[in-house]
CSV table of C-alpha atoms in Angstrom, one decimal:
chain,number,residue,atom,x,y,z
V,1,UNK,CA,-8.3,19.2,-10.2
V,2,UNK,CA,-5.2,21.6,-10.2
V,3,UNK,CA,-3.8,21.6,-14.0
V,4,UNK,CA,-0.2,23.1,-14.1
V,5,UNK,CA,1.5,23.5,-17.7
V,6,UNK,CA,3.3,20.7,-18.7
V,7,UNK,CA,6.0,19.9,-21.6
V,8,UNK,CA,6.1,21.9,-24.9
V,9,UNK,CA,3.2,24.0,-22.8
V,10,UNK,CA,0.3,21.5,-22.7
V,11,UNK,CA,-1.9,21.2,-20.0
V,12,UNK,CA,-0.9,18.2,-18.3
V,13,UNK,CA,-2.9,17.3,-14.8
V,14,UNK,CA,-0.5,16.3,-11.4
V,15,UNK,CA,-0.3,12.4,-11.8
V,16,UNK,CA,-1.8,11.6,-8.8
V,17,UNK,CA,-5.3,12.9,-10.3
V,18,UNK,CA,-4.9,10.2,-12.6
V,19,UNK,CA,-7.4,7.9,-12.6
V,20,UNK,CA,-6.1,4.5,-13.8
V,21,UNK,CA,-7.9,3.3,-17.0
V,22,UNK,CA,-9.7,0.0,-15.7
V,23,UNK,CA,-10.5,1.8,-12.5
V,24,UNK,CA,-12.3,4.8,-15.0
V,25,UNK,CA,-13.9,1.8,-17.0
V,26,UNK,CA,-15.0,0.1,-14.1
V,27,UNK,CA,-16.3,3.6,-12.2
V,28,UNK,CA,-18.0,4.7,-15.7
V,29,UNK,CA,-20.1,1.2,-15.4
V,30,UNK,CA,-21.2,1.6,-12.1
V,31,UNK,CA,-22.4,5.1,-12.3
V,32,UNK,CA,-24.5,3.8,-15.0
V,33,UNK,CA,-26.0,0.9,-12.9
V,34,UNK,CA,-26.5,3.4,-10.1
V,35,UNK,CA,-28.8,5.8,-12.3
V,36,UNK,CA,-30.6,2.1,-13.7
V,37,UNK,CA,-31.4,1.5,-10.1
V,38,UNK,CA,-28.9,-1.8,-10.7
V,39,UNK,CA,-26.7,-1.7,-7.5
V,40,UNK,CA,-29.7,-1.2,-4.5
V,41,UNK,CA,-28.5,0.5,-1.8
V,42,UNK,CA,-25.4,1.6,-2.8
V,43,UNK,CA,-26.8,5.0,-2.9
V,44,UNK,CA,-28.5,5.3,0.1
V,45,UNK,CA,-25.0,4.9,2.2
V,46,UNK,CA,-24.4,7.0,5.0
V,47,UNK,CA,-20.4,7.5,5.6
V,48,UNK,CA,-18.9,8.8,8.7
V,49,UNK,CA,-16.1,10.5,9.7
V,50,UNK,CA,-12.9,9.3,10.7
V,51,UNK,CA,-11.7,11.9,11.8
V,52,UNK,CA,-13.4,12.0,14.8
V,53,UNK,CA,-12.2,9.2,16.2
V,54,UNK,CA,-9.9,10.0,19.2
V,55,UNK,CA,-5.9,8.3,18.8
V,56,UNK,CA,-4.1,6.1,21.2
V,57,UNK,CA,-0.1,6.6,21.1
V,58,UNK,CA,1.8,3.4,20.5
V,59,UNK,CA,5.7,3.7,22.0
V,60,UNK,CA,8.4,2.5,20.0
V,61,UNK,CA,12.1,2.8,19.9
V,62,UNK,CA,13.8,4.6,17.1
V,63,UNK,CA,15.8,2.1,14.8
V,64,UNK,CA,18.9,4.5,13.8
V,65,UNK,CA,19.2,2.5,11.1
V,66,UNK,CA,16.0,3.5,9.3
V,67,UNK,CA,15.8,7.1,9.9
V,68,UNK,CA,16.4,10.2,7.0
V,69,UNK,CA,17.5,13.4,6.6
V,70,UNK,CA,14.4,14.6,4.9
V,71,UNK,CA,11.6,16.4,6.2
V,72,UNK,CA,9.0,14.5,7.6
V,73,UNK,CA,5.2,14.5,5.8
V,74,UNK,CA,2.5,16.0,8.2
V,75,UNK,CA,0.7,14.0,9.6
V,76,UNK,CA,-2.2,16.2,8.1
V,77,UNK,CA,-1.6,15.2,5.3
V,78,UNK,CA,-0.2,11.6,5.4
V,79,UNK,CA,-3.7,11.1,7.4
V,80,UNK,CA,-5.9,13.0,4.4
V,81,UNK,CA,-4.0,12.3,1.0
V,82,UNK,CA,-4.9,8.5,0.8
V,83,UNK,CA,-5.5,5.6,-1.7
V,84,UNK,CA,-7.6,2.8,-0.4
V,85,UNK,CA,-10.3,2.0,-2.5
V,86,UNK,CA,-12.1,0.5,0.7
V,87,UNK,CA,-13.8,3.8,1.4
V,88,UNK,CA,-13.7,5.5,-1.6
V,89,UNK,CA,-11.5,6.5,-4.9
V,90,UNK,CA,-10.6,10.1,-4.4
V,91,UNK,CA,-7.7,10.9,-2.1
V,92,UNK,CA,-9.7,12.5,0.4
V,93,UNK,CA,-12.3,9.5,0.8
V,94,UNK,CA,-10.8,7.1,3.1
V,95,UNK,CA,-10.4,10.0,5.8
V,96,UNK,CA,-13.8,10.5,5.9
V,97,UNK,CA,-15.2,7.6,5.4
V,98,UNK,CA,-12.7,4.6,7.1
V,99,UNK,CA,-14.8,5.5,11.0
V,100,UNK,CA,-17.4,2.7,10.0
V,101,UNK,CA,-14.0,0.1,10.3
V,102,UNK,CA,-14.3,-2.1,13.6
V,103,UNK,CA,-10.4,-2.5,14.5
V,104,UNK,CA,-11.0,-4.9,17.3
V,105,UNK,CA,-11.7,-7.7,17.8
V,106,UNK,CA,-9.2,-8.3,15.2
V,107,UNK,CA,-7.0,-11.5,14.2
V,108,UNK,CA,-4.8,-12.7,11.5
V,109,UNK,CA,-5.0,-16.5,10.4
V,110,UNK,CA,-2.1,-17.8,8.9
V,111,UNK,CA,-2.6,-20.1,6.6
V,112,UNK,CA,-0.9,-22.6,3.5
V,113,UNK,CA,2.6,-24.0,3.6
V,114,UNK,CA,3.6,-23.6,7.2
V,115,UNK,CA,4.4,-26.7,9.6
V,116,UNK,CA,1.1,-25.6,11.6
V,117,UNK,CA,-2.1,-22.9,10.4
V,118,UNK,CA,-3.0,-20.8,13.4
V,119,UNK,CA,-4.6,-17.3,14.0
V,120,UNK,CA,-2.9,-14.3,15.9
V,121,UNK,CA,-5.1,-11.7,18.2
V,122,UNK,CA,-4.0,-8.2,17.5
V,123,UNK,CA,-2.7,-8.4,20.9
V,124,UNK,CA,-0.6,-11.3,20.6
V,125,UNK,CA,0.8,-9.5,17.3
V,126,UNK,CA,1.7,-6.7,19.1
V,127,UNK,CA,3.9,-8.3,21.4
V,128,UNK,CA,5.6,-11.1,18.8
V,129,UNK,CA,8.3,-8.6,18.7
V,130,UNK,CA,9.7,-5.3,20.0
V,131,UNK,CA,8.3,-2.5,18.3
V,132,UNK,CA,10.8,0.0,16.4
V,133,UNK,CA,10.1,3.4,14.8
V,134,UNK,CA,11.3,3.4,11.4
V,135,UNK,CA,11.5,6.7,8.9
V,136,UNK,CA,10.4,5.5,5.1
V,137,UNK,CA,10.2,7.0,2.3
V,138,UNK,CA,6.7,6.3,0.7
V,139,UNK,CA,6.6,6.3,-3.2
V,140,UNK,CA,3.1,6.0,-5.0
V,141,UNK,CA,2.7,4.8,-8.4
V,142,UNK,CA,1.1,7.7,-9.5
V,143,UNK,CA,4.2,10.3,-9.0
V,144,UNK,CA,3.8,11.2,-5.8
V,145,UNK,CA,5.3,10.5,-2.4
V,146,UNK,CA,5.7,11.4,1.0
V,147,UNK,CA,8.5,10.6,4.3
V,148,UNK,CA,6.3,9.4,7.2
V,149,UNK,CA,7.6,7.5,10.6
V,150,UNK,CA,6.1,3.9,10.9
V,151,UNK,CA,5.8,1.8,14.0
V,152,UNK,CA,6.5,-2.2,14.3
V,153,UNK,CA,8.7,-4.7,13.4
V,154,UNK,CA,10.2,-6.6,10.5
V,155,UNK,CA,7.9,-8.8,9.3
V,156,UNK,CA,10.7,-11.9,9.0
V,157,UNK,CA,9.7,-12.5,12.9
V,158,UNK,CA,6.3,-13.6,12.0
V,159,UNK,CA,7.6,-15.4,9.3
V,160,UNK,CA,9.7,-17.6,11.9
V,161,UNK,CA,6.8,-18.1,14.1
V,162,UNK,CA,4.8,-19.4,11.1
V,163,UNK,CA,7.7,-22.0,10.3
V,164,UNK,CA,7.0,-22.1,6.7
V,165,UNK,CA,7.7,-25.5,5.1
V,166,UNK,CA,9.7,-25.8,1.7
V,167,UNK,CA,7.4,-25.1,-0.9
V,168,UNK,CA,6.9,-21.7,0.1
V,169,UNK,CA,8.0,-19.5,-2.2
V,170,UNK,CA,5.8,-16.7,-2.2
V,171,UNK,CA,3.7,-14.4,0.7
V,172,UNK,CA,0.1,-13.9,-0.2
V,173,UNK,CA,-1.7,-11.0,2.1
V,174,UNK,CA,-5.7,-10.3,2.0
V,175,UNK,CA,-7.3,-7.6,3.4
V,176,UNK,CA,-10.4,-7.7,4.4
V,177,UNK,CA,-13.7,-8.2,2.8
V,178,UNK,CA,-17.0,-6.4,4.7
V,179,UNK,CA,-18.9,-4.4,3.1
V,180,UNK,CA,-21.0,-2.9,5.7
V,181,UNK,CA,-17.6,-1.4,7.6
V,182,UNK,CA,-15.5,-1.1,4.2
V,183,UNK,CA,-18.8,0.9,2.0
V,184,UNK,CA,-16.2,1.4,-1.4
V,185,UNK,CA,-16.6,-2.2,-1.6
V,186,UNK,CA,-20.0,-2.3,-3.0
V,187,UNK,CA,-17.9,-0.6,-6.1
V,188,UNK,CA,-16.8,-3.0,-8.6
V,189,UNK,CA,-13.3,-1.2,-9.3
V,190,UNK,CA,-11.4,-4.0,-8.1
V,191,UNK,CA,-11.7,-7.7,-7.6
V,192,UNK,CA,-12.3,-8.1,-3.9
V,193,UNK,CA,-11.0,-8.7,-1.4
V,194,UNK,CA,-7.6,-6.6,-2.0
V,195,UNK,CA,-4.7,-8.7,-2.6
V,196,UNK,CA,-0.7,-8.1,-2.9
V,197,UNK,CA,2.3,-10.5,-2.6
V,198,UNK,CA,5.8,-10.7,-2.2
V,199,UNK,CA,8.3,-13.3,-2.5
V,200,UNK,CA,9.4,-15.0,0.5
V,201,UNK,CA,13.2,-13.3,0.5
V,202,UNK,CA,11.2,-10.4,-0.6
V,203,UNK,CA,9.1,-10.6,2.7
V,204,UNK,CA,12.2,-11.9,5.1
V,205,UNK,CA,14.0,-9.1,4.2
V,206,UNK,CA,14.8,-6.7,7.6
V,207,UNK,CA,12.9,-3.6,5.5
V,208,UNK,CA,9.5,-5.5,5.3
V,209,UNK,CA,7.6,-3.8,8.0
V,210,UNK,CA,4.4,-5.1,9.1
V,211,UNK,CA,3.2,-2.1,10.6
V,212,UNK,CA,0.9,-0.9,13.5
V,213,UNK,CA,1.5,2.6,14.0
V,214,UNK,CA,2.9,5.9,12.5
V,215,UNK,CA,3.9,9.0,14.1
V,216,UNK,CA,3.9,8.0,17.6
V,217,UNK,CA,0.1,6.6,17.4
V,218,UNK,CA,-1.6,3.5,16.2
V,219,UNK,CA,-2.5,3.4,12.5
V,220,UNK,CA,-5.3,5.5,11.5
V,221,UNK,CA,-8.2,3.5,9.7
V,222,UNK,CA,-7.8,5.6,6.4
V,223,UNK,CA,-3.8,4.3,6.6
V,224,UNK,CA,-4.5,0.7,7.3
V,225,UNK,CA,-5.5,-0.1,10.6
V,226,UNK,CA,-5.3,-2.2,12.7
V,227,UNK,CA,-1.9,-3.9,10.7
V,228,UNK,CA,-0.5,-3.7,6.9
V,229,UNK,CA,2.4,-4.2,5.4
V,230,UNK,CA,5.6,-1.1,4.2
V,231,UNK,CA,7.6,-2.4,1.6
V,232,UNK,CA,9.3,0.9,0.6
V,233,UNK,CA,11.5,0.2,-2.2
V,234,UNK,CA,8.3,-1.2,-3.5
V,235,UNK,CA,5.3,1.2,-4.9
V,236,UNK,CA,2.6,2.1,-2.7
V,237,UNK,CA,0.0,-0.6,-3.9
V,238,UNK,CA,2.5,-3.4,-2.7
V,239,UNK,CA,1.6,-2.4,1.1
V,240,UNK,CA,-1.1,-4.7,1.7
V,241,UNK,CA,-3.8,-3.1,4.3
V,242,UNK,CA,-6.0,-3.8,7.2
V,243,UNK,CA,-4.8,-7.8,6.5
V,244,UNK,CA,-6.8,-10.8,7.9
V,245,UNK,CA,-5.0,-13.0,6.1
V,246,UNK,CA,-1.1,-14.3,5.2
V,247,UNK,CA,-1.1,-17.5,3.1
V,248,UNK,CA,2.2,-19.0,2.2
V,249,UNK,CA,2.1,-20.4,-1.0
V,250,UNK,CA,4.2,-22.4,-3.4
V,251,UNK,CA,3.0,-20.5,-7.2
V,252,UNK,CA,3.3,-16.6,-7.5
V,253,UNK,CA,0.2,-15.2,-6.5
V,254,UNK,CA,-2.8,-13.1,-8.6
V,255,UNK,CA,-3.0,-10.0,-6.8
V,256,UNK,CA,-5.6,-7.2,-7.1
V,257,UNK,CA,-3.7,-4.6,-9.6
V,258,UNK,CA,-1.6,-6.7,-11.5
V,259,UNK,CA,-5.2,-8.6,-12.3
V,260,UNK,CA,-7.2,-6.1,-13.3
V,261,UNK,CA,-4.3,-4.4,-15.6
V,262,UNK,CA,-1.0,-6.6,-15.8
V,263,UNK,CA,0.4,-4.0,-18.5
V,264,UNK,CA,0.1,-1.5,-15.8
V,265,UNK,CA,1.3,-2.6,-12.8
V,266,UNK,CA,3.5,-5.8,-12.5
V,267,UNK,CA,4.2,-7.9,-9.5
V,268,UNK,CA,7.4,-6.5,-8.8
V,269,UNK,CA,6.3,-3.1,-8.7
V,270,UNK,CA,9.9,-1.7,-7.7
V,271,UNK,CA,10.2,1.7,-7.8
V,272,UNK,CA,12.2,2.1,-10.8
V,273,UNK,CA,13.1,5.7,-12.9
V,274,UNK,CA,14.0,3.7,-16.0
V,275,UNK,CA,10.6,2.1,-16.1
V,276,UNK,CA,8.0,3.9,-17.1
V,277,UNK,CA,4.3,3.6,-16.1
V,278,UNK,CA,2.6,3.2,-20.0
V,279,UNK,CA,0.7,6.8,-19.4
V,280,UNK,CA,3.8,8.9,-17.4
V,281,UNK,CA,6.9,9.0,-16.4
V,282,UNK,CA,8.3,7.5,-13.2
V,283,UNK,CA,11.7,9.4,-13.2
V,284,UNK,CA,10.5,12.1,-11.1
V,285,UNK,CA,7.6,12.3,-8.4
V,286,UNK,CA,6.3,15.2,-6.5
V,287,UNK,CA,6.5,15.5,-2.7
V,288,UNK,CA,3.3,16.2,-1.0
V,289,UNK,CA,3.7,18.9,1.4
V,290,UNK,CA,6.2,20.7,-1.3
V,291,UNK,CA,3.4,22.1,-3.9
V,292,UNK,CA,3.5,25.1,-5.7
V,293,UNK,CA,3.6,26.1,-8.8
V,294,UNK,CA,7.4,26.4,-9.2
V,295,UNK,CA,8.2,23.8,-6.8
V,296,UNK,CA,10.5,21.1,-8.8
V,297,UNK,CA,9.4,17.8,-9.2
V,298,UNK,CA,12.4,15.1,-7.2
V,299,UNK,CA,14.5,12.5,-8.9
V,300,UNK,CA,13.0,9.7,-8.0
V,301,UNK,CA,15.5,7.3,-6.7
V,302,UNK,CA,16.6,3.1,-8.1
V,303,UNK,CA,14.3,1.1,-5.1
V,304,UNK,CA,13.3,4.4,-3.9
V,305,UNK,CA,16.9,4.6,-2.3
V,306,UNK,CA,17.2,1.4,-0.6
V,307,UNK,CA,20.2,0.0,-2.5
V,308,UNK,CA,20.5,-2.7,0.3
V,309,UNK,CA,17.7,-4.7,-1.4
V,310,UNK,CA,19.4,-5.1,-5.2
V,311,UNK,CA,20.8,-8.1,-4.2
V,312,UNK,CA,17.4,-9.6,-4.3
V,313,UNK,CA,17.1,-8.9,-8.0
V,314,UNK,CA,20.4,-10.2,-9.0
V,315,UNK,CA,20.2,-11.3,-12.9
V,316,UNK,CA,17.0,-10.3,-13.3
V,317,UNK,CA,15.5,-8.2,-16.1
V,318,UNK,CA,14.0,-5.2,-14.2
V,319,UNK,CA,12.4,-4.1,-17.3
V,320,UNK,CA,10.6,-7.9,-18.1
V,321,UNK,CA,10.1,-8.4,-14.3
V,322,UNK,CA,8.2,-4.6,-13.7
């Protein structure tokens, strides 16, 4: 872990080496059941490397109306630097780990409060709409963040193909649930599987990318492959991955984080410079790619600069609904 000083001189570690508490808790009991021989053949796993997979390039149009000014994140380290709890808890995990995910056969089912359930192939998904490459800004919850080049579409056109019916009023997405490709599963730090939400304007809203690919090439399994979700006025956890399922639903759904510590991270999760996470600040986050030791931290920016989206929040108490 890198410590850097921090205020009044205190030794203060980057934010993005911070473990969050239930995650510690939860980590702190299964390293205990591990040495009581409690968890059978969660030791014994052999992981493989992702790395050696070989990439397929995905074309795609650039939208110029999602593209920025500043420098792009390597892919290096957009590929490397990762948080999916999947295939591990340390940055570094899901890169080396994520090769033992089977991307196809793969399908999405649709299900709830829409005129007609169905399931889409990965192929029929990729053609529902014309792909577009779109330049985000990525913002974690932990003080970091990156600028990285998706591919797809905006998720609204799936919405219209699933027709939803009037009482739905929220998007529920589920990633998937196999612990023999996903091996961080067998690792009680969250309720599985992973779930996030949005609410339907939320999800119709031309931003909402459900996403295949990123810099020119289909998503890398540590990133979310096959399909996931970029929401990026929203932090990092709201961008569901590797999803099997989209269930439209009338009642605000439970989702993975805000379950295991509502305190910590709300539904909403909009980035937001005035709100504070309850163990640092959020009115600054550090680039990756820009380290060093007298590198300056970056404003962080009111929906991580995508003013287009307040109007979703009008009247609403951004500090109450976190």
């Amino acid at each position: 872990m890198l410590i850097l000083p921090g205020p009044n001189g205190t030794d203060r570690p980057y934010a993005s080496e911070i473990t969050p508490r239930e995650v510690f808790e939860k980590r702190r009991k299964v390293l205990g059941m591990l040495a009581a021989g409690g968890l059978a053949g969660v030791s014994g796993l052999r992981w493989t490397d992702a790395a050696a997979q070989a990439t397929q390039r995905l074309a795609a149009a650039a939208n110029p109306a999602y593209q920025l000014t500043e420098k792009q994140t390597s892919r290096k380290d957009a590929t490397t630097y990762n948080n999916f709890y999947e295939f591990g808890t340390d940055k570094a995990d899901p890169a080396q780990t994520a090769g033992t995910l089977k991307t196809h056969p793969w399908s999405i089912s649709i299900e709830g409060e829409v005129k007609k359930p169905f399931v889409l192939d990965l192929e029929a998904l990729l053609k529902l709409a014309p792909m577009e490459e779109r330049i985000y800004r990525l913002r974690c919850v932990e003080g970091w963040s990156m600028v990285i080049p998706w591919i797809g579409y905006s998720l609204s056109h799936l919405i219209r193909r699933a027709e939803p019916n009037g009482n739905a009023r929220y998007i529920e997405f589920v990633t998937l649930n196999d612990k023999k490709q996903m091996p961080g599963l067998n690792y009680p730090v969250l309720d599985w599987p992973y779930t996030e939400g949005l609410r339907l304007d939320e999800a119709n809203h031309p931003l909402t990318l459900l996403t295949f690919g990123m810099y020119g090439e289909v998503l890398p399994n540590q990133n979310g492959a096959p399909v996931r979700l970029t929401v990026p006025w929203k932090y990092g956890f709201k961008s569901a991955k590797s999803i099997v399922k989209i269930r439209f639903v009338r009642d605000q759904p439970q989702t993975s984080w805000n379950r295991a510590n509502g305190r910590e991270y709300g539904f909403y999760s909009n980035v937001n410079p005035d709100v504070d996470h309850p163990r640092w600040s959020q009115a600054s986050e550090r680039r990756i790619g820009e380290d060093g030791l007298f590198t300056r931290k970056r404003k962080t920016l009111m929906f991580n600069g995508y003013q287009e989206v307040a109007s979703l929040y009008s009247g609403m108490d951004l500090r109450k609904f976190y």
